Amino acid sequence: MLERMIFPKSLKLFGITLYRGPVDRAGPQPAGTMSDIIYVINGPNLNMLGTREPEKYGRATLADVEALCRDAARRHGFAVEFRQSNREGDLVDWIQEAGKTKATGIILNAAAYTHTSIAILDAIVAAQVPTIEVHITNIHAREEFRHHSYVSRAAKAVLAGFGIDGYALAIEGLAALTKPGRG
Ligand code: CA2
């Protein structure tokens, strides 16, 4: 309470409203402004990272991926909403949330839903938030059914095959893309 009085969330000075950032995580964003939040959204089975199939997905856990993302994001002044779910609808809800809160970007590893989900594609299109698709493995060097991605149709960029470093690289890319005057 006292903090809110000393450091208000917004301050109107000479007709200009200044917003303190990072603003309330995932809270509503004033009309027309972009938050400094990036959503890192992970799909089904990625909670098992580091516990099975290390030859394919490596030994790092999802907690390691989160730490990596927070580190990369901090370098660019982004706050991170890091999420994982095994349910398609959760991914859709979070993409919508990123749109409503005017997130700076979404880093999305939709895992197997990449190859099946028109619902996730529709959510990305509707959200109008730059979305970087990430895959730990090179999906094009794997089974035929992994070669097609619905997500790619709406993604600003795609990274596949860099292992978990792809997440950090995606955040670097997002920072470059969202610099004023770029796009
Ligand atoms: O390479 C990727 O990041 C994938 O998105 C991973 C998905 C796969 O369905 C996509 O084709 C490519 C699978 C995620 C499963 O993750 C596991 C991790 C450890 C152990 C078992 C599964």
GROMACS .gro file of C-alpha atoms and ligand atoms in nm:
model
  205
    1MET     CA    1   0.000   0.000   0.000
    2LEU     CA    2   0.272   0.244   0.110
    3GLU     CA    3   0.481   0.137  -0.191
    4ARG     CA    4   0.188   0.217  -0.424
    5MET     CA    5   0.162   0.567  -0.266
    6ILE     CA    6   0.534   0.640  -0.296
    7PHE     CA    7   0.577   0.467  -0.633
    8PRO     CA    8   0.241   0.492  -0.811
    9LYS     CA    9   0.185   0.262  -1.108
   10SER     CA   10   0.125   0.562  -1.327
   11LEU     CA   11   0.197   0.930  -1.291
   12LYS     CA   12   0.051   1.209  -1.500
   13LEU     CA   13   0.304   1.485  -1.570
   14PHE     CA   14   0.240   1.775  -1.806
   15GLY     CA   15  -0.043   1.582  -1.971
   16ILE     CA   16   0.177   1.275  -2.029
   17THR     CA   17   0.105   0.954  -1.840
   18LEU     CA   18   0.419   0.768  -1.734
   19TYR     CA   19   0.387   0.400  -1.645
   20ARG     CA   20   0.612   0.227  -1.393
   21GLY     CA   21   0.753  -0.095  -1.533
   22PRO     CA   22   0.744  -0.384  -1.518
   23VAL     CA   23   0.374  -0.321  -1.456
   24ASP     CA   24   0.158  -0.578  -1.277
   25ARG     CA   25   0.241  -0.907  -1.447
   26ALA     CA   26  -0.011  -1.007  -1.704
   27GLY     CA   27  -0.248  -0.735  -1.585
   28PRO     CA   28  -0.441  -0.515  -1.824
   29GLN     CA   29  -0.231  -0.273  -2.022
   30PRO     CA   30  -0.341   0.085  -2.087
   31ALA     CA   31  -0.485   0.123  -2.436
   32GLY     CA   32  -0.222   0.160  -2.706
   33THR     CA   33   0.081   0.083  -2.489
   34MET     CA   34   0.296  -0.230  -2.509
   35SER     CA   35   0.404  -0.408  -2.191
   36ASP     CA   36   0.762  -0.523  -2.135
   37ILE     CA   37   0.644  -0.877  -2.076
   38ILE     CA   38   0.733  -1.170  -2.295
   39TYR     CA   39   0.543  -1.495  -2.267
   40VAL     CA   40   0.743  -1.815  -2.297
   41ILE     CA   41   0.486  -2.085  -2.362
   42ASN     CA   42   0.567  -2.455  -2.367
   43GLY     CA   43   0.343  -2.736  -2.483
   44PRO     CA   44   0.285  -3.099  -2.393
   45ASN     CA   45   0.553  -3.320  -2.242
   46LEU     CA   46   0.810  -3.043  -2.218
   47ASN     CA   47   0.773  -3.076  -1.839
   48MET     CA   48   0.965  -3.402  -1.888
   49LEU     CA   49   1.275  -3.232  -2.027
   50GLY     CA   50   1.594  -3.368  -1.875
   51THR     CA   51   1.424  -3.681  -1.741
   52ARG     CA   52   1.374  -3.888  -2.061
   53GLU     CA   53   1.526  -3.913  -2.411
   54PRO     CA   54   1.835  -3.704  -2.332
   55GLU     CA   55   1.990  -3.808  -2.665
   56LYS     CA   56   1.711  -3.612  -2.838
   57TYR     CA   57   1.622  -3.330  -2.599
   58GLY     CA   58   1.936  -3.298  -2.385
   59ARG     CA   59   1.983  -3.315  -2.010
   60ALA     CA   60   1.860  -2.968  -1.915
   61THR     CA   61   1.528  -2.947  -1.733
   62LEU     CA   62   1.242  -2.707  -1.798
   63ALA     CA   63   1.355  -2.517  -1.487
   64ASP     CA   64   1.693  -2.472  -1.660
   65VAL     CA   65   1.513  -2.339  -1.969
   66GLU     CA   66   1.323  -2.095  -1.749
   67ALA     CA   67   1.647  -1.970  -1.589
   68LEU     CA   68   1.803  -1.930  -1.934
   69CYS     CA   69   1.504  -1.730  -2.055
   70ARG     CA   70   1.498  -1.506  -1.748
   71ASP     CA   71   1.868  -1.435  -1.795
   72ALA     CA   72   1.832  -1.348  -2.164
   73ALA     CA   73   1.521  -1.140  -2.095
   74ARG     CA   74   1.686  -0.944  -1.814
   75ARG     CA   75   1.960  -0.831  -2.054
   76HIS     CA   76   1.690  -0.662  -2.262
   77GLY     CA   77   1.473  -0.532  -1.978
   78PHE     CA   78   1.192  -0.783  -2.041
   79ALA     CA   79   0.991  -0.953  -1.769
   80VAL     CA   80   0.900  -1.317  -1.834
   81GLU     CA   81   0.577  -1.511  -1.797
   82PHE     CA   82   0.701  -1.870  -1.821
   83ARG     CA   83   0.431  -2.134  -1.870
   84GLN     CA   84   0.396  -2.501  -1.959
   85SER     CA   85   0.087  -2.712  -2.011
   86ASN     CA   86  -0.009  -3.049  -2.152
   87ARG     CA   87  -0.348  -2.907  -2.257
   88GLU     CA   88  -0.410  -2.734  -2.588
   89GLY     CA   89  -0.675  -2.499  -2.442
   90ASP     CA   90  -0.429  -2.363  -2.186
   91LEU     CA   91  -0.191  -2.266  -2.466
   92VAL     CA   92  -0.478  -2.092  -2.649
   93ASP     CA   93  -0.580  -1.909  -2.328
   94TRP     CA   94  -0.224  -1.789  -2.265
   95ILE     CA   95  -0.177  -1.668  -2.622
   96GLN     CA   96  -0.504  -1.474  -2.584
   97GLU     CA   97  -0.377  -1.337  -2.251
   98ALA     CA   98  -0.057  -1.218  -2.420
   99GLY     CA   99  -0.272  -1.040  -2.678
  100LYS     CA  100  -0.499  -0.876  -2.420
  101THR     CA  101  -0.208  -0.756  -2.208
  102LYS     CA  102  -0.023  -0.635  -2.517
  103ALA     CA  103   0.284  -0.843  -2.445
  104THR     CA  104   0.602  -0.753  -2.630
  105GLY     CA  105   0.627  -1.102  -2.770
  106ILE     CA  106   0.563  -1.471  -2.737
  107ILE     CA  107   0.826  -1.744  -2.750
  108LEU     CA  108   0.630  -2.057  -2.833
  109ASN     CA  109   0.732  -2.420  -2.830
  110ALA     CA  110   0.391  -2.576  -2.887
  111ALA     CA  111   0.560  -2.921  -2.896
  112ALA     CA  112   0.338  -3.180  -3.070
  113TYR     CA  113   0.051  -2.927  -3.106
  114THR     CA  114   0.278  -2.746  -3.353
  115HIS     CA  115   0.188  -3.012  -3.608
  116THR     CA  116  -0.185  -3.043  -3.534
  117SER     CA  117  -0.338  -2.732  -3.386
  118ILE     CA  118  -0.537  -2.488  -3.598
  119ALA     CA  119  -0.675  -2.352  -3.267
  120ILE     CA  120  -0.325  -2.238  -3.167
  121LEU     CA  121  -0.266  -2.090  -3.513
  122ASP     CA  122  -0.593  -1.894  -3.488
  123ALA     CA  123  -0.499  -1.769  -3.139
  124ILE     CA  124  -0.160  -1.640  -3.263
  125VAL     CA  125  -0.320  -1.460  -3.557
  126ALA     CA  126  -0.583  -1.300  -3.329
  127ALA     CA  127  -0.335  -1.200  -3.057
  128GLN     CA  128  -0.131  -0.977  -3.287
  129VAL     CA  129   0.179  -1.028  -3.075
  130PRO     CA  130   0.509  -1.111  -3.249
  131THR     CA  131   0.554  -1.481  -3.197
  132ILE     CA  132   0.880  -1.669  -3.230
  133GLU     CA  133   0.841  -2.043  -3.281
  134VAL     CA  134   1.109  -2.250  -3.108
  135HIS     CA  135   1.194  -2.618  -3.127
  136ILE     CA  136   1.474  -2.786  -2.938
  137THR     CA  137   1.527  -3.034  -3.221
  138ASN     CA  138   1.544  -2.975  -3.595
  139ILE     CA  139   1.190  -3.085  -3.679
  140HIS     CA  140   1.278  -3.098  -4.051
  141ALA     CA  141   1.540  -3.365  -3.990
  142ARG     CA  142   1.289  -3.583  -3.804
  143GLU     CA  143   0.979  -3.782  -3.905
  144GLU     CA  144   0.774  -3.653  -4.198
  145PHE     CA  145   0.475  -3.568  -3.973
  146ARG     CA  146   0.691  -3.314  -3.784
  147HIS     CA  147   0.787  -3.125  -4.100
  148HIS     CA  148   0.464  -2.928  -4.115
  149SER     CA  149   0.397  -2.660  -3.856
  150TYR     CA  150   0.068  -2.471  -3.826
  151VAL     CA  151   0.246  -2.228  -3.592
  152SER     CA  152   0.499  -2.128  -3.863
  153ARG     CA  153   0.223  -1.977  -4.076
  154ALA     CA  154   0.169  -1.705  -3.812
  155ALA     CA  155   0.517  -1.690  -3.657
  156LYS     CA  156   0.745  -1.394  -3.710
  157ALA     CA  157   1.046  -1.629  -3.705
  158VAL     CA  158   1.128  -1.993  -3.645
  159LEU     CA  159   1.425  -2.150  -3.462
  160ALA     CA  160   1.478  -2.525  -3.463
  161GLY     CA  161   1.771  -2.745  -3.375
  162PHE     CA  162   1.971  -2.523  -3.139
  163GLY     CA  163   1.876  -2.726  -2.833
  164ILE     CA  164   1.751  -2.518  -2.541
  165ASP     CA  165   1.977  -2.230  -2.652
  166GLY     CA  166   1.708  -2.167  -2.914
  167TYR     CA  167   1.496  -2.006  -2.642
  168ALA     CA  168   1.766  -1.751  -2.556
  169LEU     CA  169   1.834  -1.689  -2.925
  170ALA     CA  170   1.462  -1.630  -2.978
  171ILE     CA  171   1.462  -1.368  -2.701
  172GLU     CA  172   1.763  -1.197  -2.863
  173GLY     CA  173   1.576  -1.199  -3.194
  174LEU     CA  174   1.263  -1.060  -3.036
  175ALA     CA  175   1.463  -0.778  -2.878
  176ALA     CA  176   1.608  -0.691  -3.219
  177LEU     CA  177   1.268  -0.709  -3.386
  178THR     CA  178   1.092  -0.493  -3.132
  179LYS     CA  179   1.352  -0.216  -3.113
  180PRO     CA  180   1.188   0.112  -3.208
  181GLY     CA  181   1.198   0.161  -3.583
  182ARG     CA  182   1.237  -0.211  -3.659
  183GLY     CA  183   0.981  -0.472  -3.733
  184CA2     O1  184   1.195  -3.015  -3.076
  184CA2     C1  185   1.102  -2.966  -3.011
  184CA2     O2  186   1.117  -2.874  -2.931
  184CA2     C2  187   0.962  -3.024  -3.024
  184CA2     O3  188   0.869  -2.917  -3.018
  184CA2     C3  189   0.944  -3.119  -2.908
  184CA2     C4  190   0.813  -3.195  -2.911
  184CA2     C5  191   0.790  -3.261  -3.047
  184CA2     O4  192   0.661  -3.318  -3.052
  184CA2     C6  193   0.805  -3.161  -3.160
  184CA2     O5  194   0.789  -3.230  -3.281
  184CA2     C7  195   0.941  -3.096  -3.157
  184CA2     C8  196   0.809  -3.302  -2.805
  184CA2     C9  197   0.828  -3.251  -2.667
  184CA2    C10  198   0.845  -3.369  -2.576
  184CA2     O6  199   0.944  -3.339  -2.484
  184CA2    C11  200   1.000  -3.441  -2.413
  184CA2    C12  201   1.111  -3.411  -2.341
  184CA2    C13  202   1.174  -3.507  -2.270
  184CA2    C14  203   1.126  -3.636  -2.271
  184CA2    C15  204   1.014  -3.667  -2.343
  184CA2    C16  205   0.950  -3.568  -2.414
   0.00000   0.00000   0.00000
